Coordinates of C-alpha atoms in Angstrom, one line a residue:
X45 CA 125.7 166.9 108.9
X46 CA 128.4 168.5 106.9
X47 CA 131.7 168.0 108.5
X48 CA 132.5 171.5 108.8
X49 CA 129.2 172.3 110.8
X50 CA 130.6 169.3 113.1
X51 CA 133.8 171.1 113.8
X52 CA 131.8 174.4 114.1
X53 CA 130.1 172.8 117.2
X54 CA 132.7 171.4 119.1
X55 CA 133.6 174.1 120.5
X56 CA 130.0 175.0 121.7
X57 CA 128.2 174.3 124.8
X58 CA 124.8 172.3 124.1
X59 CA 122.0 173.7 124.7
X60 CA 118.3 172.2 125.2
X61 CA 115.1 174.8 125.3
X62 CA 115.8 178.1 127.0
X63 CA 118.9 176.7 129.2
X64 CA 122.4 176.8 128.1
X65 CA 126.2 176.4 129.5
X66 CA 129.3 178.4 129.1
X67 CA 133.2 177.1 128.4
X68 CA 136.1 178.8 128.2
X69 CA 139.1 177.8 126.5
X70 CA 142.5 176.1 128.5
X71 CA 144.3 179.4 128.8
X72 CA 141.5 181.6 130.8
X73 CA 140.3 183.1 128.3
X74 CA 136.4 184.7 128.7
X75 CA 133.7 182.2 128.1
X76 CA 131.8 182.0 125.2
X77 CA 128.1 181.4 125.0
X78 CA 127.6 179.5 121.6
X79 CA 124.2 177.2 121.0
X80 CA 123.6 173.5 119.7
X81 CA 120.9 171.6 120.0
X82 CA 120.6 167.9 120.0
X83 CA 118.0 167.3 117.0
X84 CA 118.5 163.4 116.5
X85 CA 115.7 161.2 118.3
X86 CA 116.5 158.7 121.0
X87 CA 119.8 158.7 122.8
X88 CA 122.4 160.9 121.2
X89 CA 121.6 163.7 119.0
X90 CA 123.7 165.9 116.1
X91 CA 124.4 169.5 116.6
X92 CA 122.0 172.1 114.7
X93 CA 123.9 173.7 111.8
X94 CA 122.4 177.1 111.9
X95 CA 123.0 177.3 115.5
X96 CA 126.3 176.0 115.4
X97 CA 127.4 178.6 112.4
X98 CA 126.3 181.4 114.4
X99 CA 127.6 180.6 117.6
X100 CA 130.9 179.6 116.3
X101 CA 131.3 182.9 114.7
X102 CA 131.6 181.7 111.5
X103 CA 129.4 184.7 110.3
X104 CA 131.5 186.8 111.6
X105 CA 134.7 184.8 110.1
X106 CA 136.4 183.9 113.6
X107 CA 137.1 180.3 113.8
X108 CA 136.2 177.6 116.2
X109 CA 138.9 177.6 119.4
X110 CA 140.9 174.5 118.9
X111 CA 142.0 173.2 122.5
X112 CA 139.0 175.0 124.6
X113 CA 137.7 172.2 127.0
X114 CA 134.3 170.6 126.9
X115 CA 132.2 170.5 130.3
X116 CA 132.5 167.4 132.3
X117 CA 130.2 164.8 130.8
X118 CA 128.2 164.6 134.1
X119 CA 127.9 168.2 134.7
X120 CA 126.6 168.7 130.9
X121 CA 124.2 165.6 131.0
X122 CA 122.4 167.6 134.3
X123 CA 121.7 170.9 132.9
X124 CA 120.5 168.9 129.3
X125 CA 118.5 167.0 131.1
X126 CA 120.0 164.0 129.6
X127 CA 121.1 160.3 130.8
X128 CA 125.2 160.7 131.2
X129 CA 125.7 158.1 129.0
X130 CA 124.0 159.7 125.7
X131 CA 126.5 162.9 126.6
X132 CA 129.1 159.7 127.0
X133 CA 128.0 158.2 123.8
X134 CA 128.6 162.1 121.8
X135 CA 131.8 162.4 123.4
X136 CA 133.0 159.1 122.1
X137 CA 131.8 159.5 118.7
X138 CA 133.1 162.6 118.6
X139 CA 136.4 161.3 119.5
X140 CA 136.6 158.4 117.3
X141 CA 135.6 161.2 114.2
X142 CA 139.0 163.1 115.0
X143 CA 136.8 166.1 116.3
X144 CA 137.7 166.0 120.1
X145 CA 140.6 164.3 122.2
X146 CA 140.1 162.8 125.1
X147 CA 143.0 164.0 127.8
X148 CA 141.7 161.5 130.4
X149 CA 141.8 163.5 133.8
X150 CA 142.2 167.1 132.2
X151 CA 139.1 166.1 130.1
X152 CA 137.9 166.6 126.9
X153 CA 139.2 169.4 124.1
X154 CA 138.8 170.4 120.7
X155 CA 141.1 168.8 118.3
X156 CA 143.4 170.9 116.5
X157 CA 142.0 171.2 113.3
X158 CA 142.9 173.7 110.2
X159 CA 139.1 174.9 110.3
X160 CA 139.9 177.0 107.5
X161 CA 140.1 173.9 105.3
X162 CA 137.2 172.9 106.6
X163 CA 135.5 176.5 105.8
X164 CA 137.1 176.4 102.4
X165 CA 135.5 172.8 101.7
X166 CA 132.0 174.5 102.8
X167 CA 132.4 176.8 100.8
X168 CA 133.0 174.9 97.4
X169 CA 130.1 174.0 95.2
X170 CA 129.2 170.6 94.8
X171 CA 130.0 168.1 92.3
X172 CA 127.9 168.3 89.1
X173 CA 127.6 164.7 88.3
X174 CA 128.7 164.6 85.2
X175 CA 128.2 161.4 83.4
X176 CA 131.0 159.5 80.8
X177 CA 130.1 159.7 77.6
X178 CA 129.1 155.9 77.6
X179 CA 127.0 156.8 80.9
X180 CA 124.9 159.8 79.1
X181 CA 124.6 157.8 76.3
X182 CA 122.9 154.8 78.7
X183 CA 120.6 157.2 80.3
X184 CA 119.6 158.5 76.8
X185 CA 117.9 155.2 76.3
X186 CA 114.4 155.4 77.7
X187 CA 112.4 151.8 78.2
X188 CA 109.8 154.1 80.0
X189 CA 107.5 151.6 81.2
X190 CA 109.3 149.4 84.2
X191 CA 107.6 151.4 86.8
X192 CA 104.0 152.0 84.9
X193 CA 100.8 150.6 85.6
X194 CA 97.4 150.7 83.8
X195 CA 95.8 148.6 80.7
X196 CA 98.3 147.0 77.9
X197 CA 101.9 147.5 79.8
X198 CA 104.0 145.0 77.3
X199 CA 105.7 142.4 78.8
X200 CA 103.9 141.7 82.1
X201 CA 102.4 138.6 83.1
X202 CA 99.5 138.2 84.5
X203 CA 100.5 138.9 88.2
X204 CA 97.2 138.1 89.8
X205 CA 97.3 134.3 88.7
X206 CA 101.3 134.0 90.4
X207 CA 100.6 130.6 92.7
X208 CA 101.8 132.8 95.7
X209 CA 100.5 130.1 98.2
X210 CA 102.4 127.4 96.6
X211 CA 105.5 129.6 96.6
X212 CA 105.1 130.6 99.9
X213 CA 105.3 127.1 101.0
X214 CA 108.1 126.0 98.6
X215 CA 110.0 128.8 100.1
X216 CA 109.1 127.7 103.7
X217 CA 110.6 124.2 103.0
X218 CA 113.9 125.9 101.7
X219 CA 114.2 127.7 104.9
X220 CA 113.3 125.2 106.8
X221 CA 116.6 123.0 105.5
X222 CA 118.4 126.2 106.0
X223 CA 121.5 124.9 104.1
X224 CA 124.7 126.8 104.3
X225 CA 124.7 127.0 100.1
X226 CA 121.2 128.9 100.7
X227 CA 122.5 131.3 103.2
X228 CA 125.9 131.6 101.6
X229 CA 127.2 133.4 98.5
X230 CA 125.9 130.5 96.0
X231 CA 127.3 128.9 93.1
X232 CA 128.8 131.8 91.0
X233 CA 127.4 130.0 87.7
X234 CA 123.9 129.1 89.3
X235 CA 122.4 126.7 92.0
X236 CA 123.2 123.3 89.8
X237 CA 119.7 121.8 90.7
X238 CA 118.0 124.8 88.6
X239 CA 120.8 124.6 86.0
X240 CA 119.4 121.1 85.5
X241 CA 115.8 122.0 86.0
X242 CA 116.2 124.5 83.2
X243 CA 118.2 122.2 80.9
X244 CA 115.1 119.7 80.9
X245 CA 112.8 122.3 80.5
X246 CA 114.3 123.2 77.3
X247 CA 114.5 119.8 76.1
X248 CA 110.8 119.2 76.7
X249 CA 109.8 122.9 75.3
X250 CA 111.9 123.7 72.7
X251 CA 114.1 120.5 71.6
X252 CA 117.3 121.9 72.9
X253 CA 119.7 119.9 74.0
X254 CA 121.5 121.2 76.9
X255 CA 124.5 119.6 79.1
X256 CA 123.5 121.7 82.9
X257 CA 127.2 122.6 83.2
X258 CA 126.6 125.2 80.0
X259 CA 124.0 126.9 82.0
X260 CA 124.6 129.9 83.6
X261 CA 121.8 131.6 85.7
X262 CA 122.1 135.4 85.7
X263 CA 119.6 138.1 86.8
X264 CA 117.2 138.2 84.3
X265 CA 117.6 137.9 80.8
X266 CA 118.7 141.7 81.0
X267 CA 121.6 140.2 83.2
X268 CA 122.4 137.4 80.8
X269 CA 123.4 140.1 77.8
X270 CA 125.1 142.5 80.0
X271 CA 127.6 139.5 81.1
X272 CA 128.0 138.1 78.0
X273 CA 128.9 141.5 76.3
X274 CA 131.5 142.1 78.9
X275 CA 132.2 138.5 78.4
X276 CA 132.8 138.3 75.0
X277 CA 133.7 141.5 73.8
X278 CA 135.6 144.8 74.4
X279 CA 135.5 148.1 74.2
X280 CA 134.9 149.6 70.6
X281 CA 133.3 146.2 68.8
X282 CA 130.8 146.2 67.0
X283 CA 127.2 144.7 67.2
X284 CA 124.7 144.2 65.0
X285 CA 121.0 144.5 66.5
X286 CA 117.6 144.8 65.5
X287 CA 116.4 147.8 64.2
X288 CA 113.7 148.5 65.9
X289 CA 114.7 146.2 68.7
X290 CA 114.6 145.6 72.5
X291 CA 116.1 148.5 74.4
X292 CA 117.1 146.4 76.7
X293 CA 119.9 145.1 74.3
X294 CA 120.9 147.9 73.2
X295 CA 121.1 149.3 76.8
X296 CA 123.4 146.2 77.6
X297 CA 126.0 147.0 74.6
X298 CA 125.8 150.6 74.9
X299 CA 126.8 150.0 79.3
X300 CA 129.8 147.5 77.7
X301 CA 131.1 150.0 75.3
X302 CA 130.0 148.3 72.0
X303 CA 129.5 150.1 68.7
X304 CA 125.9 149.7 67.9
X305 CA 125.3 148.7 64.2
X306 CA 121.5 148.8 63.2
X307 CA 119.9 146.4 61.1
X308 CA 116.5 146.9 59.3
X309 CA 113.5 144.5 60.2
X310 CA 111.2 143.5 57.5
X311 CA 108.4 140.3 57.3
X312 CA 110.8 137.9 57.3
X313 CA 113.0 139.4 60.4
X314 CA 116.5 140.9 60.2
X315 CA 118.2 141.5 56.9
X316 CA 121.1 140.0 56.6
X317 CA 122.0 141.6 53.7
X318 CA 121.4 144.5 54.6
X319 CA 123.7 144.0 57.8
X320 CA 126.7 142.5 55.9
X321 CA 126.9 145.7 53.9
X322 CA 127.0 148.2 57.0
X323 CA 129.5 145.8 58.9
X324 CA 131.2 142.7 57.6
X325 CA 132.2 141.6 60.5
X326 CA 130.6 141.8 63.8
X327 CA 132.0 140.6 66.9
X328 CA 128.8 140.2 68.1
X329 CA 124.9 139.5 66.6
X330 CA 122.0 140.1 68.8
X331 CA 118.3 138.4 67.5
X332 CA 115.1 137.5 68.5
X333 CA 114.0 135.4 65.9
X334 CA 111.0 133.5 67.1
X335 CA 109.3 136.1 67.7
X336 CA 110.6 139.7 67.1
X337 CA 110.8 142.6 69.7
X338 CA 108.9 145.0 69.2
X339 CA 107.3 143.9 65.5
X340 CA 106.4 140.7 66.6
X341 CA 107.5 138.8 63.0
X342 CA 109.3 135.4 62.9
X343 CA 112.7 135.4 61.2
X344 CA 112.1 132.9 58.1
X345 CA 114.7 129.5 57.3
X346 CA 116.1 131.4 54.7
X347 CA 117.4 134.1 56.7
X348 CA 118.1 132.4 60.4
X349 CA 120.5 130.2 57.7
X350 CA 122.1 133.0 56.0
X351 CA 122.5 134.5 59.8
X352 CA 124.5 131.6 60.7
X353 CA 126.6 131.6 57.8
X354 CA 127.4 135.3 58.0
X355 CA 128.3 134.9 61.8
X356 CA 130.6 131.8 61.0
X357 CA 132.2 133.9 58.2
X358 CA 132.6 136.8 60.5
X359 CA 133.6 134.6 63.4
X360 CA 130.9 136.5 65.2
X361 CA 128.6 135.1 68.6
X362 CA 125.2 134.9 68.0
X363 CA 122.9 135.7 70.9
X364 CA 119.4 134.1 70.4
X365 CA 116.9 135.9 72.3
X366 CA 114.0 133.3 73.0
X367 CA 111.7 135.6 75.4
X368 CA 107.8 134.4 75.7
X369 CA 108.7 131.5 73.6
X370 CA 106.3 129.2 76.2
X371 CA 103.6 131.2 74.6
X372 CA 102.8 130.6 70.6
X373 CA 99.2 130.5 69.8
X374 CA 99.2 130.4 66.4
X375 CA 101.5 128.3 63.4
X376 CA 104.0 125.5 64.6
X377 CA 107.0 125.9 66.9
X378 CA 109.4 127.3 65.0
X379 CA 113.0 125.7 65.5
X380 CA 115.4 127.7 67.8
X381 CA 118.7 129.1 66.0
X382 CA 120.7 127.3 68.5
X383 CA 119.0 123.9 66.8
X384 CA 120.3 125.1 63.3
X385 CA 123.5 126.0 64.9
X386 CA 126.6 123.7 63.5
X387 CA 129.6 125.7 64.3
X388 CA 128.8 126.3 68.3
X389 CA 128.4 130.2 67.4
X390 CA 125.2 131.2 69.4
X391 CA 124.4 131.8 73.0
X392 CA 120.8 131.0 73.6
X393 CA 119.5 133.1 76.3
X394 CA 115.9 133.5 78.3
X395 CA 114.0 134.4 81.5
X396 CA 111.2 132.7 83.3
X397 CA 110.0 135.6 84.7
X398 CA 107.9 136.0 81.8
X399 CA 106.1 132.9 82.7
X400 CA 106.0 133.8 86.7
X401 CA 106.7 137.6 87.4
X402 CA 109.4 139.9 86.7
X403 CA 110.3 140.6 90.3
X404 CA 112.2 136.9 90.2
X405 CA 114.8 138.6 87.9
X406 CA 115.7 134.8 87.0
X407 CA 117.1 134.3 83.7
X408 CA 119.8 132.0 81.8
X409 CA 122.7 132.0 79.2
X410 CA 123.0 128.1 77.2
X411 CA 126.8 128.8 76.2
X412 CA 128.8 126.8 73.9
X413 CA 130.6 124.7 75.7
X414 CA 134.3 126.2 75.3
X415 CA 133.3 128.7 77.0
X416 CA 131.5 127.9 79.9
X417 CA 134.5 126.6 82.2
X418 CA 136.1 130.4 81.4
X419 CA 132.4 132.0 82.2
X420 CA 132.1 130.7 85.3
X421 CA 135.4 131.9 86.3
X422 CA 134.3 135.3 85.3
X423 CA 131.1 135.2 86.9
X424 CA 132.8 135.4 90.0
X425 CA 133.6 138.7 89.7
X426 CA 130.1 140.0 88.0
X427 CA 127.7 139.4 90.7
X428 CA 125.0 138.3 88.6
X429 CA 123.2 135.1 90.0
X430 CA 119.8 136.0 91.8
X431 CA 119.5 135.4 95.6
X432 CA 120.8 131.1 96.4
X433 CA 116.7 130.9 97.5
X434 CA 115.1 132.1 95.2
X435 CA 117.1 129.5 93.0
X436 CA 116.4 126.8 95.3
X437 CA 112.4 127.3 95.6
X438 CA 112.5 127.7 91.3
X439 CA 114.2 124.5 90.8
X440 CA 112.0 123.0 92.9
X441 CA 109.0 124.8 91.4
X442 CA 109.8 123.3 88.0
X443 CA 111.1 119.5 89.1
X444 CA 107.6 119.1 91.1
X445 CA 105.6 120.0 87.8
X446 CA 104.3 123.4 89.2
X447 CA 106.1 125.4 86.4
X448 CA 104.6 123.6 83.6
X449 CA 101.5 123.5 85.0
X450 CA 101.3 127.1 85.6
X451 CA 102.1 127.5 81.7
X452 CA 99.2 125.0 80.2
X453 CA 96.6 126.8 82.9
X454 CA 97.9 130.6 81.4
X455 CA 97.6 129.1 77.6
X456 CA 94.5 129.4 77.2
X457 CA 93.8 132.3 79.5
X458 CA 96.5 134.1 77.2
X459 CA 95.0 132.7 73.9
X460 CA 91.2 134.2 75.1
X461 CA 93.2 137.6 75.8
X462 CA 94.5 137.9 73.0
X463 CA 91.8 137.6 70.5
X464 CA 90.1 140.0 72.9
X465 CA 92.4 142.4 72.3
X466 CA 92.6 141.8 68.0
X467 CA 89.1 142.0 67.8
X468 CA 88.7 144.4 69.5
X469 CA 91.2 146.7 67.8
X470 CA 89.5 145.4 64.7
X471 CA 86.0 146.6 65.4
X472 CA 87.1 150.0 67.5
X473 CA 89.9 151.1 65.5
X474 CA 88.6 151.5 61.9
X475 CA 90.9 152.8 59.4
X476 CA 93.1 154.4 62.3
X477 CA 95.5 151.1 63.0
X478 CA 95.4 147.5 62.3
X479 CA 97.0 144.5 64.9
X480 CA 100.8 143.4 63.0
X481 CA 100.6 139.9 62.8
X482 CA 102.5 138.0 65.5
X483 CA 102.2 134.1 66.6
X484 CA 103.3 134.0 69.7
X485 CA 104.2 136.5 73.1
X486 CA 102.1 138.7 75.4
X487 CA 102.2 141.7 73.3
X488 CA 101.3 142.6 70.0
X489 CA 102.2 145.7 67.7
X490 CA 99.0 148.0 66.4
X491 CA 100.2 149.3 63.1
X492 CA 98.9 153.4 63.0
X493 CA 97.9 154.0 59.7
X494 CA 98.1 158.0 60.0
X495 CA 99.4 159.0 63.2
X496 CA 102.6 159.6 64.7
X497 CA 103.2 157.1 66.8
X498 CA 105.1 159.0 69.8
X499 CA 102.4 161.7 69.9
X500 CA 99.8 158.4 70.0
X501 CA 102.0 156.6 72.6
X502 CA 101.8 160.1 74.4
X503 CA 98.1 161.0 74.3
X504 CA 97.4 157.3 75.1
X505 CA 99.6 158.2 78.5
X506 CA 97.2 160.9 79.5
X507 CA 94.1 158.8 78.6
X508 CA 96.3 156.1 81.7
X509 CA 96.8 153.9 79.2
X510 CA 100.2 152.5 78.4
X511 CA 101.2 152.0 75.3
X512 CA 104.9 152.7 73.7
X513 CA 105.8 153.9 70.2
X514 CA 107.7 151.5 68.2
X515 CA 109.9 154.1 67.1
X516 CA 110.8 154.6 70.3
X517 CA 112.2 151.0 69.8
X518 CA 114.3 152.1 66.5
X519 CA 117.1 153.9 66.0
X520 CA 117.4 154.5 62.1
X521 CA 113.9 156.0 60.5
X522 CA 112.9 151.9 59.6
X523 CA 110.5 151.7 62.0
X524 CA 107.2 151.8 61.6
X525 CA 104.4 154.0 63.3
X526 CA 102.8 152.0 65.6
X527 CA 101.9 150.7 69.4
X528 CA 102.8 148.3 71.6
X529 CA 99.7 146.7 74.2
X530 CA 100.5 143.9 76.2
X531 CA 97.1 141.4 76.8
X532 CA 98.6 138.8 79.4
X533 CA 97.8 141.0 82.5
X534 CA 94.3 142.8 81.6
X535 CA 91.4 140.4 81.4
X536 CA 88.4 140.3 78.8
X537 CA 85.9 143.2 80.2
X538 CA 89.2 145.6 80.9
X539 CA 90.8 145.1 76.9
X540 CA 87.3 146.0 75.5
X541 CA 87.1 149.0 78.1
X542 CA 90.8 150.2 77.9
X543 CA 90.7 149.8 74.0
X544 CA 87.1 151.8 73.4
X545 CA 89.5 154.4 75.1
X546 CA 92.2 154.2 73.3
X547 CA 89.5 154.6 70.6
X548 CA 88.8 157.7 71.5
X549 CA 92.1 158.9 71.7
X550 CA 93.2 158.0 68.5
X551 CA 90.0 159.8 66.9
X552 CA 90.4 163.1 68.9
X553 CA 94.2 163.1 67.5
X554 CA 93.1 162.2 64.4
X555 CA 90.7 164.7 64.0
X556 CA 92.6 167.5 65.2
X557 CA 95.8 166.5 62.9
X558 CA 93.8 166.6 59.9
X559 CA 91.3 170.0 60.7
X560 CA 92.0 172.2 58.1
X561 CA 93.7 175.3 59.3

């Protein structure tokens, strides 16, 4: 309740059902009859504004009678119907809100409050809300599908194949040691047994070398580039990203106060020309070269070396993007950036949510190693790192073997979904789209030959299916007109369903697009 209607009632006698009580004030003055009701369940309750307003008289514009006594507490609790102690319990709260006084023997009185302030702050409308111009530019940014369910949602694992049995017992085992590091606050840069679990699972995966005290675990990868923007940059500097390119990334640089600079995206990933030309030098280089969000192309040698060499020229930091690297189905591994990386420039960051589910919101930062003493100062201050337990039960989830086991049995599961979903796009579409080529993730991009892609991504929506434009993804006209559909968590029979729908979506706004008149 409004503290005004609180002060409103204090003056009051309460009132339950038809029966009610009368006060006067100290000086003799005739009672008044004014009406409260006790509203909240169990023992105490909170005076009724309406009732309070009108027996108060602030209709009428008299204030509340600052002094006037409140009836005994035992008296009161009898003709409520109420146990003494709830009436004991209002008082008291009453009393500690600087409503009421307690005068011991000569009872209990209004406090002498200015009630016209407190009329005056009724009166006042409320705040608007009004974001920064940083904060409306944030919320401007719309990822639109983290709370959507339904056939090709991008990025989502497949959530029914999560070994929650095996988690649920590597969890027990945690809490069963009950630690003070799990129940505490938790290493600010990471529980160190996952920092090392994670360092050897980039070794084996992806060649990395990685010393465990240049691992910082951070909540998700999403929390990974917020920190490392505030990290490494200030106010005013500028970026270059992908253009189109994660909106999560550029949500993260727009929430540090970076100036955005877009780079185009063609078949052999960013342009670095291109990039040098808008801004020479950077302060900071987001990628995602293995496999580019939302286009799905691989950044060639030629340009992840000319990258390099522009950031060391520009004494730029490279961030290196690695999401779904675990899952490449077709070509070799390509080489991460941070392997080509001479001059200690790029931060190679990832999540294994991906791999497990999303709702872990466990990612990681490799830094250069100059800088992660000075992170993990800062970290302290951030509150990134995920929960100490859930940590705990991933380290152990990886150093038993589960987490690469879980990968090689969602390979192939992945590989069979996949080509379910490009063949079927290739024998449903026809001349509307055609699948981008892409080697490795749990999404592809469907090139629309014809249609605009936001009215596609739209209809699709009404159809249930989910499907975001890649222009939503851009922020220059580069992009091109297209779909995102995730394949990881939709099996066989549901892809050949959900795309003979999108099928039919595609045609009816095809059709009526091109009807003459």
């Amino acid at each position: 309740m409004p503290p005004g209607d609180r002060q409103l009632g204090l003056a009051v006698v309460l009132r339950k059902g038809p029966r009610s009580v009368e006060t006067g004030n100290q000086d003799g003055d005739s009672p008044h009859r004014r009406d409260c009701r006790f509203a909240r369940p169990g023992r105490a309750c909170a005076p009724d504004p309406a009732a309070l307003r009108s027996a108060a008289g602030r209709d009428s514009g008299r204030p509340p009678c600052p002094g006037a006594r409140l009836p005994a507490s035992r008296r009161l609790a009898g003709q409520l119907d109420l146990g003494r102690n709830t009436v004991i319990a209002v008082f008291e709260r009453l009393a500690a809100d600087g409503f009421v006084e307690a005068r011991g023997a000569a009872g209990t009185v209004v406090a002498r409050i200015d009630s016209a302030l407190l009329l005056r702050h009724r009166a006042q409308k409320p705040a608007t809300g009004a974001l920064s111009a940083r904060g409306a530019a944030l919320a401007a940014i719309d990822r639109g599908t983290g709370d959507k369910s339904g056939p090709f949602v991008p990025g989502l694992p497949a959530l029914d194949l999560f070994p929650g049995d095996l988690w649920a017992r590597l969890v027990a085992r945690r809490l069963r040691q009950s630690s003070a590091a799990l129940l505490g606050f938790g290493h600010a840069q990471g529980w160190p047994p996952l920092r090392e679990a994670i360092a050897r699972h980039l070794a084996d995966s992806r060649g990395i070398v990685a010393d465990p005290a240049t691992v910082v675990i951070t909540t998700g990868a999403q929390g990974a580039l917020d920190f490392v923007a505030r990290l490494l940059c200030d106010v005013g500097d500028p970026v270059w990203i992908e253009d189109p390119g994660y909106l999560g990334a550029r949500g993260a640089f727009t929430a540090a106060g970076l100036r955005l600079v877009p780079v185009p995206v063609d078949e052999e990933g960013l342009r670095v020309d291109d990039a040098t030309a808008r801004e020479a030098r950077p302060r900071l280089v987001y990628v995602t070269p293995s496999h580019q969000y939302p286009t799905g192309v691989a950044m060639s040698l030629p340009r992840r070396l000319a990258l390099l060499a522009a950031a060391e020229a520009a004494g730029a930091w490279v961030i290196e993007d690695d999401y779904d690297s675990e899952f490449r189905f077709d070509g070799p591994p390509l080489a991460p950036l941070h392997n080509l990386d001479s001059g200690g420039r790029v931060i190679y960051i990832g999540t294994l949510g991906k791999a497990l589910a999303p709702a872990l919101r466990v990612g990681f930062a490799l830094l250069p190693q100059p800088l992660a003493a000075q992170a993990a100062i800062a970290l302290r201050h951030t509150g990134q790192a995920p929960p100490p337990l859930i940590q705990a039960t991933l380290a152990d989830f990886i150093a038993d073997g589960h987490f690469a086991a879980h990968l090689r049995k969602l390979k192939p599961i992945y590989a069979e979904r996949r080509a379910a979903l490009i063949e079927a796009c290739g024998r449903s579409l026809g001349g509307l789209g055609s699948i981008m080529r892409a080697e490795a993730g749990i999404q592809v991009a469907l090139r629309l030959h014809r249609l605009d892609d936001r009215a596609a991504a739209a209809a699709a929506a009404g159809a249930g299916i989910v499907a975001p434009a890649l222009s939503r993804a851009a922020i220059g006209p580069s992009a091109p007109s297209g779909l995102q559909l995730g394949f990881a968590a939709v099996d066989v029979a549901a892809i050949e369903a959900g795309v003979a729908r999108l099928a039919g979506v595609l045609r009816d706004l095809d059709a009526r697009a091109t009807r003459p008149g």
